[in-house]
Coordinates of C-alpha atoms and ligand atoms in Angstrom, one line a residue:
X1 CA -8.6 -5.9 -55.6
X2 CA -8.6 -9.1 -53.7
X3 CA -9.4 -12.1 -55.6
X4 CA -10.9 -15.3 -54.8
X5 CA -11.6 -18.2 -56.1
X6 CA -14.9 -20.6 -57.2
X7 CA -15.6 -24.1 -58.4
X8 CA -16.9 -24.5 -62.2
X9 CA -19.5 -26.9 -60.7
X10 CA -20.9 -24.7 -57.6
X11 CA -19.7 -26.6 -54.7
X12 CA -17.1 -24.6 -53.4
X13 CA -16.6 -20.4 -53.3
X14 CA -14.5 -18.0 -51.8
X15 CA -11.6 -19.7 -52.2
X16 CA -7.7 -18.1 -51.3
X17 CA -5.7 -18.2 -54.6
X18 CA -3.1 -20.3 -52.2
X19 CA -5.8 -22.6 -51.3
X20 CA -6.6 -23.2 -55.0
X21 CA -3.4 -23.8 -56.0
X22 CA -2.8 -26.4 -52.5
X23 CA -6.0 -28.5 -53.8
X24 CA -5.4 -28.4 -57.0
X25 CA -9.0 -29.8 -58.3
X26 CA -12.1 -28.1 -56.5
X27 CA -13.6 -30.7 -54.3
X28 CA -17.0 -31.4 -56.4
X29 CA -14.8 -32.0 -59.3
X30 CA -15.2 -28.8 -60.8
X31 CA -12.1 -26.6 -61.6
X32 CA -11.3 -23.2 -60.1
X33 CA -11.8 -20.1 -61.5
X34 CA -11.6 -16.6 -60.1
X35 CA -14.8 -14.9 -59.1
X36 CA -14.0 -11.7 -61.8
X37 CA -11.1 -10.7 -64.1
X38 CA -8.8 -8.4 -62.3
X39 CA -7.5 -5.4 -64.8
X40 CA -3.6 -4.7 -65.8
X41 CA -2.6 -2.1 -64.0
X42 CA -0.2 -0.6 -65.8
X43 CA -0.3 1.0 -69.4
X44 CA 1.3 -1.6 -72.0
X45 CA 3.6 0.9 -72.7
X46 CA 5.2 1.2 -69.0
X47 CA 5.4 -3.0 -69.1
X48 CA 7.1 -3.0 -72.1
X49 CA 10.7 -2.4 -71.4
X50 CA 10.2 -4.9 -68.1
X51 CA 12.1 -8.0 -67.8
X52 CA 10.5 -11.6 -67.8
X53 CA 10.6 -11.4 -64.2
X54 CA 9.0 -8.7 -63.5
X55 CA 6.4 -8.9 -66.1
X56 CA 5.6 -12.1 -64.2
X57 CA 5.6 -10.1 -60.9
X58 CA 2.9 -8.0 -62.2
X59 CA 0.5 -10.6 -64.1
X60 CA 0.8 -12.8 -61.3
X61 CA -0.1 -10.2 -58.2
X62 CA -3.0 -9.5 -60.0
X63 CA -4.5 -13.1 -59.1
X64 CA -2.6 -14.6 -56.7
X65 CA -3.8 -11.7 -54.1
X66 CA -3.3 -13.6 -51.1
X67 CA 0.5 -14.2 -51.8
X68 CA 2.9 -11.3 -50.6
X69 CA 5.1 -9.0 -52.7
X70 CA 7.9 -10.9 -51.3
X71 CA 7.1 -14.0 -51.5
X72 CA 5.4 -14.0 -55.6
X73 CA 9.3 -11.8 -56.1
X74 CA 10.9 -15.0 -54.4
X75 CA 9.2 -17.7 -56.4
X76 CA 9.8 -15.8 -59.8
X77 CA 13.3 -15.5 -58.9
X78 CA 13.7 -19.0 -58.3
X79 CA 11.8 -20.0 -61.2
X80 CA 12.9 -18.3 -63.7
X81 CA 16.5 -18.2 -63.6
X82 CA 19.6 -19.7 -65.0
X83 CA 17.6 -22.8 -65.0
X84 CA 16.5 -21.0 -68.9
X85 CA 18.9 -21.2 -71.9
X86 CA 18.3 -17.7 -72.2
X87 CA 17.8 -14.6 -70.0
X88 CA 14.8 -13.4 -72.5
X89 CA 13.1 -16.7 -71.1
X90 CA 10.2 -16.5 -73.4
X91 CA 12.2 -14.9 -76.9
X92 CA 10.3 -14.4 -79.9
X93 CA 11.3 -15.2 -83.6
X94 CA 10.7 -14.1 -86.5
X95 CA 10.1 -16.4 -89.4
X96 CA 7.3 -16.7 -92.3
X97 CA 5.4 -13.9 -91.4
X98 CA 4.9 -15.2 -87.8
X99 CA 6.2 -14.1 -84.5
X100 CA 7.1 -17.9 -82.8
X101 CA 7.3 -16.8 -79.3
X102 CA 9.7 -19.5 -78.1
X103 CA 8.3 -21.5 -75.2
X104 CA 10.9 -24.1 -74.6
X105 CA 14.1 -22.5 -72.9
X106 CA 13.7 -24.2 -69.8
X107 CA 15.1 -27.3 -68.5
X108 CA 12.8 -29.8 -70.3
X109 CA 12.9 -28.1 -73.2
X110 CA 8.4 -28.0 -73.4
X111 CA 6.6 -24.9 -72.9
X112 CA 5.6 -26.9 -69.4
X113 CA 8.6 -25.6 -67.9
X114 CA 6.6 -22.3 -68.0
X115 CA 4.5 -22.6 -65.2
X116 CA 5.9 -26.1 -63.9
X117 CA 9.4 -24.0 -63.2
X118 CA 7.1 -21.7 -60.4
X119 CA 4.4 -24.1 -59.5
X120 CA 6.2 -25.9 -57.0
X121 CA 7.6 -22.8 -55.0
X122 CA 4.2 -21.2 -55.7
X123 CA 2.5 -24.4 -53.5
X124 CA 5.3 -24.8 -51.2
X125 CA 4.5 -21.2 -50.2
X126 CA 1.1 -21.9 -50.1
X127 CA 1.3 -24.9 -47.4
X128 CA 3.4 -22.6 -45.6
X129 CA 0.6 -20.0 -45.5
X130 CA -1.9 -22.2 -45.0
X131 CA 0.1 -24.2 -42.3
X132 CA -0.5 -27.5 -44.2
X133 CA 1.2 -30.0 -41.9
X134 CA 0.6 -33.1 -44.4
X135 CA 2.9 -34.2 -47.2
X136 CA 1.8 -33.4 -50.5
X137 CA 1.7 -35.8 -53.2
X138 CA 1.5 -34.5 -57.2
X139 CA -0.8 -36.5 -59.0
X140 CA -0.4 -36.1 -62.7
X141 CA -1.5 -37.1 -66.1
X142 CA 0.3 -36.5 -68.9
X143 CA 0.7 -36.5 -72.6
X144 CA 4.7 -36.2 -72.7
X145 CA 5.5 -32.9 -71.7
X146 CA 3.8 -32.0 -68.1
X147 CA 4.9 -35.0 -66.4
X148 CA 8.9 -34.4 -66.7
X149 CA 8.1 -30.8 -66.4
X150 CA 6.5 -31.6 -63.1
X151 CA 9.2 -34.3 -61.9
X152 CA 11.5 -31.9 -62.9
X153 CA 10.1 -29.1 -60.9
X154 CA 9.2 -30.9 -57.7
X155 CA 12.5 -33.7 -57.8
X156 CA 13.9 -33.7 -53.7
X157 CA 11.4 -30.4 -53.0
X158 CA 10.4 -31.4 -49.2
X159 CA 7.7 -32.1 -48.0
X160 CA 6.4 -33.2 -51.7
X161 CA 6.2 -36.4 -53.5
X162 CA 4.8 -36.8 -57.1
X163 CA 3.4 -39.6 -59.2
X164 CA 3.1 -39.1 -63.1
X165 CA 0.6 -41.4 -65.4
X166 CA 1.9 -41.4 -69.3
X167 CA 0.1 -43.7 -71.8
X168 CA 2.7 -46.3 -73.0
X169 CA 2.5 -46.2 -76.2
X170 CA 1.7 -42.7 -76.7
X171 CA 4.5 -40.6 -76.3
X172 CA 8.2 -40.0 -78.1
X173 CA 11.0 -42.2 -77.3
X174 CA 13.1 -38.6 -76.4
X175 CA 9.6 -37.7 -73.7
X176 CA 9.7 -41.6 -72.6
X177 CA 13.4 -41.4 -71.5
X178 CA 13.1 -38.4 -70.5
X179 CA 10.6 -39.5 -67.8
X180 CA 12.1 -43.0 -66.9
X181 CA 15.6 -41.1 -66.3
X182 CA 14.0 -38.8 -63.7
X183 CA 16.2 -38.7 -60.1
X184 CA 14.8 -37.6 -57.2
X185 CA 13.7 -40.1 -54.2
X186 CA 10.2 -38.5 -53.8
X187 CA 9.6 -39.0 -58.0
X188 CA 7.0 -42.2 -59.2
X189 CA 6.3 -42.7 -63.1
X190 CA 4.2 -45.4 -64.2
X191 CA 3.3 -46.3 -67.7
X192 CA -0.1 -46.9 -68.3
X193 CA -1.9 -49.4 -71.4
X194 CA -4.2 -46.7 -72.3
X195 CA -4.2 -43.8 -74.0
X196 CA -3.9 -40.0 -72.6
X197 CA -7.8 -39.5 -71.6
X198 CA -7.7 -42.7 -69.9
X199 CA -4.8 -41.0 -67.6
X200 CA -6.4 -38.0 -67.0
X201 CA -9.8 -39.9 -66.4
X202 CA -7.7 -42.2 -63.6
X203 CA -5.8 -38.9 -61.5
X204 CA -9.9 -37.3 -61.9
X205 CA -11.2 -40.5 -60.3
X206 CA -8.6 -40.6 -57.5
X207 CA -9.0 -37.3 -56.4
X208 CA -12.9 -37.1 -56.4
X209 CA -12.4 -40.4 -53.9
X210 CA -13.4 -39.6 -50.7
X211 CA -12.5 -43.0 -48.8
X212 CA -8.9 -42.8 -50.1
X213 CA -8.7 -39.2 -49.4
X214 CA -9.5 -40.1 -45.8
X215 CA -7.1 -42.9 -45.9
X216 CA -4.1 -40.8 -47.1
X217 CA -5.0 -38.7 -44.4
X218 CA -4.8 -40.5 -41.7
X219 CA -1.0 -41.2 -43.0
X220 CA -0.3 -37.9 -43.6
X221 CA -0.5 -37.5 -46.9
X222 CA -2.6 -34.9 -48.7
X223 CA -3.0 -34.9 -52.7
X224 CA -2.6 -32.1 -55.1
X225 CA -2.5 -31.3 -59.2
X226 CA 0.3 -30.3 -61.4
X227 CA -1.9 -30.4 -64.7
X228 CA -3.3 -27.4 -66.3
X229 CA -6.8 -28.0 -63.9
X230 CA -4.7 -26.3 -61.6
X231 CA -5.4 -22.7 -61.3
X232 CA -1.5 -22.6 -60.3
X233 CA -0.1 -23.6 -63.5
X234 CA -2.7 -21.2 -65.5
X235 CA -1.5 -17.8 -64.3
X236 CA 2.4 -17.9 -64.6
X237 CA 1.1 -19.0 -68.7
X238 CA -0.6 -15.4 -69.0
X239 CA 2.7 -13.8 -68.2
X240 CA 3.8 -14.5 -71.3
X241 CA 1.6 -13.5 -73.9
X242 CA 1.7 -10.2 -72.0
X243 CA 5.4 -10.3 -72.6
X244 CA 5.3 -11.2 -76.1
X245 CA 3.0 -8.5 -76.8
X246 CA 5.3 -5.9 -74.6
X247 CA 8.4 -6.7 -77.4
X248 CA 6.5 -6.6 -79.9
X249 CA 5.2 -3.2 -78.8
X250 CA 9.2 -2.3 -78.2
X251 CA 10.3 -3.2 -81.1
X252 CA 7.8 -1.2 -83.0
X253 CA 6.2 -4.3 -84.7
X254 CA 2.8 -2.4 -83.5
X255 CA 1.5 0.3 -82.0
X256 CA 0.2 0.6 -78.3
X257 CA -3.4 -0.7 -78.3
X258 CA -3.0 -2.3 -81.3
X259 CA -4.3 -6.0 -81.4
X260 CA -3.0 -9.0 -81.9
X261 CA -4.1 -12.4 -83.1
X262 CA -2.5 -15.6 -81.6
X263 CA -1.9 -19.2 -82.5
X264 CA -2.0 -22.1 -80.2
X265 CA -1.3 -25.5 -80.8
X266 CA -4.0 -27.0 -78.2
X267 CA -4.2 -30.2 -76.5
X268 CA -6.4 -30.2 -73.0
X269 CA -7.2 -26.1 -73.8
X270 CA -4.9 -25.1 -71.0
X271 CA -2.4 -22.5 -73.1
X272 CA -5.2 -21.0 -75.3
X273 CA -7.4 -20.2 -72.8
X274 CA -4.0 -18.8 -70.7
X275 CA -4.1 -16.4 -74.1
X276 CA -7.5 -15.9 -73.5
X277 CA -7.5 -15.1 -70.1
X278 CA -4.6 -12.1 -70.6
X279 CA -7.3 -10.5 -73.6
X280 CA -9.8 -10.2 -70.2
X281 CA -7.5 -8.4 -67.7
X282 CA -6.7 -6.2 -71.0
X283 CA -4.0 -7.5 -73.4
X284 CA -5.4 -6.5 -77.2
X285 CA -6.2 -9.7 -78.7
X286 CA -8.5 -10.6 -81.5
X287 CA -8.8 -14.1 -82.6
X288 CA -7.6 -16.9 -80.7
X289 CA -7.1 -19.2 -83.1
X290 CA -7.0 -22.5 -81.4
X291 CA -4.9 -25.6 -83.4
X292 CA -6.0 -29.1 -83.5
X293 CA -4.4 -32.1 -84.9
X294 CA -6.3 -35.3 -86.0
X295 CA -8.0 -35.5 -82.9
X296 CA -10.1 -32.5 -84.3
X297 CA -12.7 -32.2 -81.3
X298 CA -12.3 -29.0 -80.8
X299 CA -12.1 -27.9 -84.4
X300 CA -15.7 -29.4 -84.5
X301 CA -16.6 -27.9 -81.1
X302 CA -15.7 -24.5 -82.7
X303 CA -17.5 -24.9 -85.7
X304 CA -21.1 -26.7 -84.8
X305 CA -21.0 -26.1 -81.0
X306 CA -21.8 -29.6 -80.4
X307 CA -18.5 -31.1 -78.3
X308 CA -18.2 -35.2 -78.5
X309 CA -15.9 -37.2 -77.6
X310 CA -17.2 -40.4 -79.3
X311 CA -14.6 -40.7 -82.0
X312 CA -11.4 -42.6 -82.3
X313 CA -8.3 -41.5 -80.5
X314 CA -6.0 -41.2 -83.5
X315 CA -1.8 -41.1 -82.0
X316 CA 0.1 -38.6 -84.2
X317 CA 3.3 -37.5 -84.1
X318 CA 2.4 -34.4 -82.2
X319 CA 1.7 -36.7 -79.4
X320 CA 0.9 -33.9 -76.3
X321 CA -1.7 -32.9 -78.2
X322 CA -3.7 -36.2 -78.9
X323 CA -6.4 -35.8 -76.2
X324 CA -10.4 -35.8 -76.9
X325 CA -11.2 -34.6 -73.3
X326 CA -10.0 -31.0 -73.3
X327 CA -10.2 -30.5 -69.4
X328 CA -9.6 -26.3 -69.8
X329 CA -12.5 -26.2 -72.0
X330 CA -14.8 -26.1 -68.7
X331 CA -13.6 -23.2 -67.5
X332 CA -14.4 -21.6 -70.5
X333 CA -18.1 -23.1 -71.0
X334 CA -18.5 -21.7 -67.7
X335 CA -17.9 -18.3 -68.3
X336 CA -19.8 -18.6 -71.3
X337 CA -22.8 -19.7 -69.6
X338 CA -22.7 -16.5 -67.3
X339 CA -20.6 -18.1 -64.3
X340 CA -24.0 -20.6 -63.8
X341 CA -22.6 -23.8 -62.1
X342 CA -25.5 -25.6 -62.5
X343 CA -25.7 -25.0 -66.4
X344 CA -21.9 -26.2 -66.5
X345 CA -22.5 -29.1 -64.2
X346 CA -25.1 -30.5 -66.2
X347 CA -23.0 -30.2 -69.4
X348 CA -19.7 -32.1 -67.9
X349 CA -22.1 -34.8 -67.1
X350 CA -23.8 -34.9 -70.5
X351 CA -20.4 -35.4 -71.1
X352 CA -19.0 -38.4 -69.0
X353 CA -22.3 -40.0 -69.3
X354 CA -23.3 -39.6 -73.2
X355 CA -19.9 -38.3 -74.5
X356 CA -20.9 -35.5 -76.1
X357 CA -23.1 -32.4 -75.0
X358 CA -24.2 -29.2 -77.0
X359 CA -24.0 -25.3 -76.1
X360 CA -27.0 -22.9 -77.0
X361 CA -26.2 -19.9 -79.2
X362 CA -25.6 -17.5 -76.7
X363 CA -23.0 -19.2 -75.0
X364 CA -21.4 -19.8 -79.3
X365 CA -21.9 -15.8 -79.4
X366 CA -19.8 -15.7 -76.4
X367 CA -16.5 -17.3 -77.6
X368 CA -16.2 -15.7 -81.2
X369 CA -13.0 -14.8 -80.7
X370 CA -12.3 -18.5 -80.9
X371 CA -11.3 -20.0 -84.1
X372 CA -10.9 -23.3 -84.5
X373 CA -8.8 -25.1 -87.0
X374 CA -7.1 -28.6 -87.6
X375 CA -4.1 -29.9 -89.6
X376 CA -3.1 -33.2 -90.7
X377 CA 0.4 -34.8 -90.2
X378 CA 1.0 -34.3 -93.9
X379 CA 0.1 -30.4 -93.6
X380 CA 2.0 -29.9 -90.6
X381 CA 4.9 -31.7 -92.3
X382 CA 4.7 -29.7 -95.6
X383 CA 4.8 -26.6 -93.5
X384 CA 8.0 -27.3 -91.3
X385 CA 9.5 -28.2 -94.2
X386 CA 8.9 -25.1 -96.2
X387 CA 9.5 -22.7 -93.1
X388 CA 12.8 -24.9 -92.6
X389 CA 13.9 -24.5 -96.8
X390 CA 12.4 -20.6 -97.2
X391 CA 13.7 -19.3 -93.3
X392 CA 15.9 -21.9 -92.1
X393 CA 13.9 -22.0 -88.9
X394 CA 13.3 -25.2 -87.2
X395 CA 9.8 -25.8 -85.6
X396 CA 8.7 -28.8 -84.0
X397 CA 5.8 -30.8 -84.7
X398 CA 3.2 -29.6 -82.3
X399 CA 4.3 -26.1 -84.1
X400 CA 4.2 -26.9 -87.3
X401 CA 0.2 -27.8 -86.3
X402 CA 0.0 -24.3 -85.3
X403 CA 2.0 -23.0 -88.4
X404 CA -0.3 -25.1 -91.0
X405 CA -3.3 -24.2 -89.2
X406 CA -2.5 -20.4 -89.3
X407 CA -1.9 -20.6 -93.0
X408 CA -5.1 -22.1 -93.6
X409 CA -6.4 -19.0 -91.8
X410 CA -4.7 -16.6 -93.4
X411 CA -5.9 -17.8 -96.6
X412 CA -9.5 -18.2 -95.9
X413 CA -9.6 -14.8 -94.0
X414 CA -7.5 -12.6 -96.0
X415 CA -6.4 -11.5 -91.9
X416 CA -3.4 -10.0 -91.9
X417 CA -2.8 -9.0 -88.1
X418 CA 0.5 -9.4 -86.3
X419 CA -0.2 -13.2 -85.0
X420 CA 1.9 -14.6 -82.3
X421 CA 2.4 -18.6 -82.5
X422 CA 2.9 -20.1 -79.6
X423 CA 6.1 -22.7 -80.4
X424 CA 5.1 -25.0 -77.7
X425 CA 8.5 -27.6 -77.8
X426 CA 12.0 -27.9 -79.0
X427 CA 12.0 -29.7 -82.3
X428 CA 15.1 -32.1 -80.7
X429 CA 12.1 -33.6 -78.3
X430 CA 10.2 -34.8 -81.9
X431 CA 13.8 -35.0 -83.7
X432 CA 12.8 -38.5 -86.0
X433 CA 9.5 -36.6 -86.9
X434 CA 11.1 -33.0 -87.6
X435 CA 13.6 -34.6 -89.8
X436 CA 11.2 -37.0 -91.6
X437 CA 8.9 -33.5 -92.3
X438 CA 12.1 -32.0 -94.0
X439 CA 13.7 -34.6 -95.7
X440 CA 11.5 -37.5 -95.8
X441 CA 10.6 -40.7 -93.9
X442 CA 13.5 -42.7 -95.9
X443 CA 15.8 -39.9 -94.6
X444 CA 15.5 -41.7 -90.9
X445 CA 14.2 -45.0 -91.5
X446 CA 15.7 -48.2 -89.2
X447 CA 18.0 -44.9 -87.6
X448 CA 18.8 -44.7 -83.6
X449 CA 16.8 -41.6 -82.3
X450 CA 20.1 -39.9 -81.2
X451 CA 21.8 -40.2 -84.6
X452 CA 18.8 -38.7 -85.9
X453 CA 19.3 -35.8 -83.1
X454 CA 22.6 -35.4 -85.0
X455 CA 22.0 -35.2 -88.1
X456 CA 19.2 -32.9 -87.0
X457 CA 22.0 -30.9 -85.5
X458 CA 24.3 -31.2 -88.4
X459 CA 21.5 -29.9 -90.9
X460 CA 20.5 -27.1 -88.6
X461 CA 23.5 -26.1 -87.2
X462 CA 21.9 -25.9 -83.8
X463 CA 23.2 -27.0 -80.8
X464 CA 21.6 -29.9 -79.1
X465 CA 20.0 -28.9 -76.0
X466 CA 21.4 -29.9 -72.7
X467 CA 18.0 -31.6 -71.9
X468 CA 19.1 -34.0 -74.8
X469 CA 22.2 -34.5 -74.2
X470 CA 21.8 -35.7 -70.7
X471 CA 19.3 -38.7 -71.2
X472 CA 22.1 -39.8 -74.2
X473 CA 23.5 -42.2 -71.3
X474 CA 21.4 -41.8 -67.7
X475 CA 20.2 -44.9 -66.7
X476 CA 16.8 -45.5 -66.5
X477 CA 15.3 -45.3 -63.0
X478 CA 11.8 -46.0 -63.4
X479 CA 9.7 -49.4 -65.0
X480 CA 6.6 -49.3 -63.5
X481 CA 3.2 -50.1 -65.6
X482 CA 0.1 -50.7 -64.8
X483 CA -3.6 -51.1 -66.1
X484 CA -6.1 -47.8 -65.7
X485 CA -8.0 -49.9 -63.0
X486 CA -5.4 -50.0 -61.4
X487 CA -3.9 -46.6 -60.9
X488 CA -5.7 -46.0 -57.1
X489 CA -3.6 -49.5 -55.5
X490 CA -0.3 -47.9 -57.3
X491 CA -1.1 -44.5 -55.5
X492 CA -1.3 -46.9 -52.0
X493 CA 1.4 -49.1 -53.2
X494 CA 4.1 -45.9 -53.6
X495 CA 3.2 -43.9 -50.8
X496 CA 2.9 -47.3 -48.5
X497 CA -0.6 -46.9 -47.3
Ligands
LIG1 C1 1.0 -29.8 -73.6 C2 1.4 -29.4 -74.9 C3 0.5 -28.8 -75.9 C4 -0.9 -28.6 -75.5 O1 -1.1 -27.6 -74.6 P1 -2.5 -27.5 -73.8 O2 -2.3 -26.5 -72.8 O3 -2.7 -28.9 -73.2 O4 -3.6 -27.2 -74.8 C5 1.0 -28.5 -77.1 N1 2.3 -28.7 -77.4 C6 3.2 -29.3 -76.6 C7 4.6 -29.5 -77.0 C8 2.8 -29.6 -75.3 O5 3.7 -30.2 -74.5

């Protein structure tokens, strides 16, 4: 079944997968989605005993039609290799009653690696394809995580250059250094005084520029996305809730057809509705419960069907997720409003005009398998601590969101299904808050961050990840900062246009 692809807002249909995944945003500003849900093709039970690799191989055909056998094999070879900590890539652990499937084996040590490990083969393929004779320049926002992921992934790839936005107050000293340590000739990072929606608003405004697009042009440079707008980093996250579900099914934790629920810490909606999108092509899955942190907009969203924005931007210390404007949200208003641009287009600009807009009953019908919750810092806290104590498993604080909120679930619902947390980043990446959660803010107060990764260590008796160790002593490489006005002239400025 060949499938292509169509923008949220109408302007743009029939789209190659490769294509997609080249542009990155659809050109009216919408987001890309594919025109229907392809089916797995294969019984659970045959992908169980399959590796990562080819689990990927099989999610991924089913929507990136256009690429070859050979070349989706080569990019998932590359991707996921020794690169990982571990050849399970994605293992699961039991703790609490909860299956954490373990998203943070790759080389930054966030569940970004997932897809940002494959997206930069899967577009260098595609401008190969495509014969794209321009160089392509990354544009990202992020909230910690997706910009090192990204720098990471596309560091010294030709014919590719990137430029990361991070607000500069908003994200942990381990995710700052991590980004300001970055090598690679062809890698920009720029702090900017704002806060994560401010970034994201930016890299929107640049790409929906027509006069610079021509510009860039003219010098050869064409732009593209390596946040979770693009379709590209969306399918290699399905793989692994198909995976997860496979072991579980292996290891006799459930029974073929049997459902599942599954817990996601969210932030811009992009690994949730991943989940959601393996329950259409045919993965069992009841609820998706979807965690918030103080920045509870989808929470609300869930529970009165009224989305707005207008609220204060609260910074926790679960940082990647403090973002009111949940970009991946469209894609699922769409589909909720029957696949009618226009209905979708007139929401998103309720929404940058007013800040809020409200979805009729039908489209509320539509996503019940959605439940929204929210935890505070002190709930997450209590709950890492206790899992820490009772299991002497270590989550991190983006986790321990997902692990309160699940509780809270549990209790209100009395569901017991097999639930599948998604443990979105190492708990060394949030190592002052981690350790503060188990033993107290005293425990850590005045302390270098790096002690505290010790003595995070020494409690644990885990190793510190590699990831860690490296930015101990690499000199920092990048300084830049600017205003969110004045993210377009830094764009020129880099790339000398
Ligand atoms: C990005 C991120 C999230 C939020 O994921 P979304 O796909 O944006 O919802 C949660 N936890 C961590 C550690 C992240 O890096």
């Amino acid at each position: 079944m060949e499938i292509s692809y169509e923008s949220t807002r109408g302007g743009q249909k029939g789209v190659t997968a490769s294509q997609a995944i080249l542009q990155g945003l659809a050109k009216d500003g919408g987001l890309f989605m594919p025109n229907q849900f392809p089916r797995l093709d294969k019984s659970l039970k045959e992908l169980a005993p399959l590796s990562y690799q080819e689990t990927a191989y099989e999610i991924m055909k089913l929507f990136l039609t256009d690429y070859t056998e050979e070349e989706l094999k080569d990019c998932i070879a590359k991707a996921y290799d020794s690169k990982f900590d571990t050849e399970e890539i994605a293992p699961l652990a039991k703790a609490d009653g909860t299956y954490f499937l373990e998203l943070y084996h790759g080389n930054t040590i966030a569940f970004k690696d997932m897809a940002l490990s494959i997206l930069p083969y899967l577009m260098t393929t595609a401008a190969r394809k495509n014969h794209v004779d321009k160089e392509i320049v990354i544009l990202t926002a992020t909230s910690g995580d997706t910009g090192k992921a990204a720098m990471a992934g596309f560091a010294d790839v030709p014919g590719t250059r990137i430029i990361v936005f991070y607000p500069k107050d908003g994200v942990s000293r381990i995710q700052e250094l991590q980004m300001r340590t970055q090598k690679g000739d062809n890698t920009c990072v720029a702090a900017i005084e704002g806060n994560f929606d401010d970034a994201q608003t930016g890299v929107k405004k640049i790409f929906n520029d027509k006069e610079l697009e021509r510009e860039l042009a003219e010098k050869g440079f064409q732009l593209s996305s390596a946040n979770s707008i693009n379709i590209g980093r969306l399918v290699p996250q399905i793989v692994y809730y198909v995976y997860a579900y496979c072991k579980l099914l292996e290891n006799e934790v459930i029974k073929e057809g049997e459902a599942i629920n599954v817990v996601v810490p969210t932030g811009n909606f992009g690994n949730i509705l991943a989940a959601y999108f393996a329950k259409r092509i045919g993965l069992p899955v009841k609820t998706l419960i979807c965690a918030s942190n103080e920045n509870k907009v989808l929470f609300d969203f869930f529970s009165t069907g009224t989305y707005d924005r207008r609220r204060e931007f609260i910074l926790t210390n679960s940082p990647s997720m403090d973002i009111l404007i949940s970009s991946n949200l469209e894609r699922l208003i769409y589909l909720s409003a029957g696949c009618d641009a226009q209905t979708n287009r007139e929401l998103m600009r309720e929404l940058s005009e007013q800040g809020s807009y409200q979805v009729t009953e039908a489209m509320r019908a539509f996503m019940s398998d959605f439940y929204g919750g929210y935890a505070s810092q002190e709930e997450s806290g209590a709950v890492i601590r206790h899992i820490f104590e009772d299991c002497g498993y270590l989550i991190d604080t983006h986790t321990g969101v997902a692990a309160a909120v699940y509780e809270k679930y549990r209790k209100e619902t009395g569901d017991e299904t097999v639930t599948v947390a998604a443990s979105t980043a190492s708990p060394y990446k949030f190592a002052p808050s981690v350790m503060a959660a188990i033993k107290g803010p005293e425990a850590v107060k005045g302390m270098d961050e790096f002690a505290v990764v010790d003595a995070l260590s020494a409690l644990s008796g885990t190793p510190v990840p590699q990831a860690v160790e490296e930015i101990r002593t690499a000199a920092i490489r990048h300084s830049r900062e600017c205003a969110p006005a004045e993210m377009k002239n830094l764009v020129k400025n880099v790339l000398g246009v």
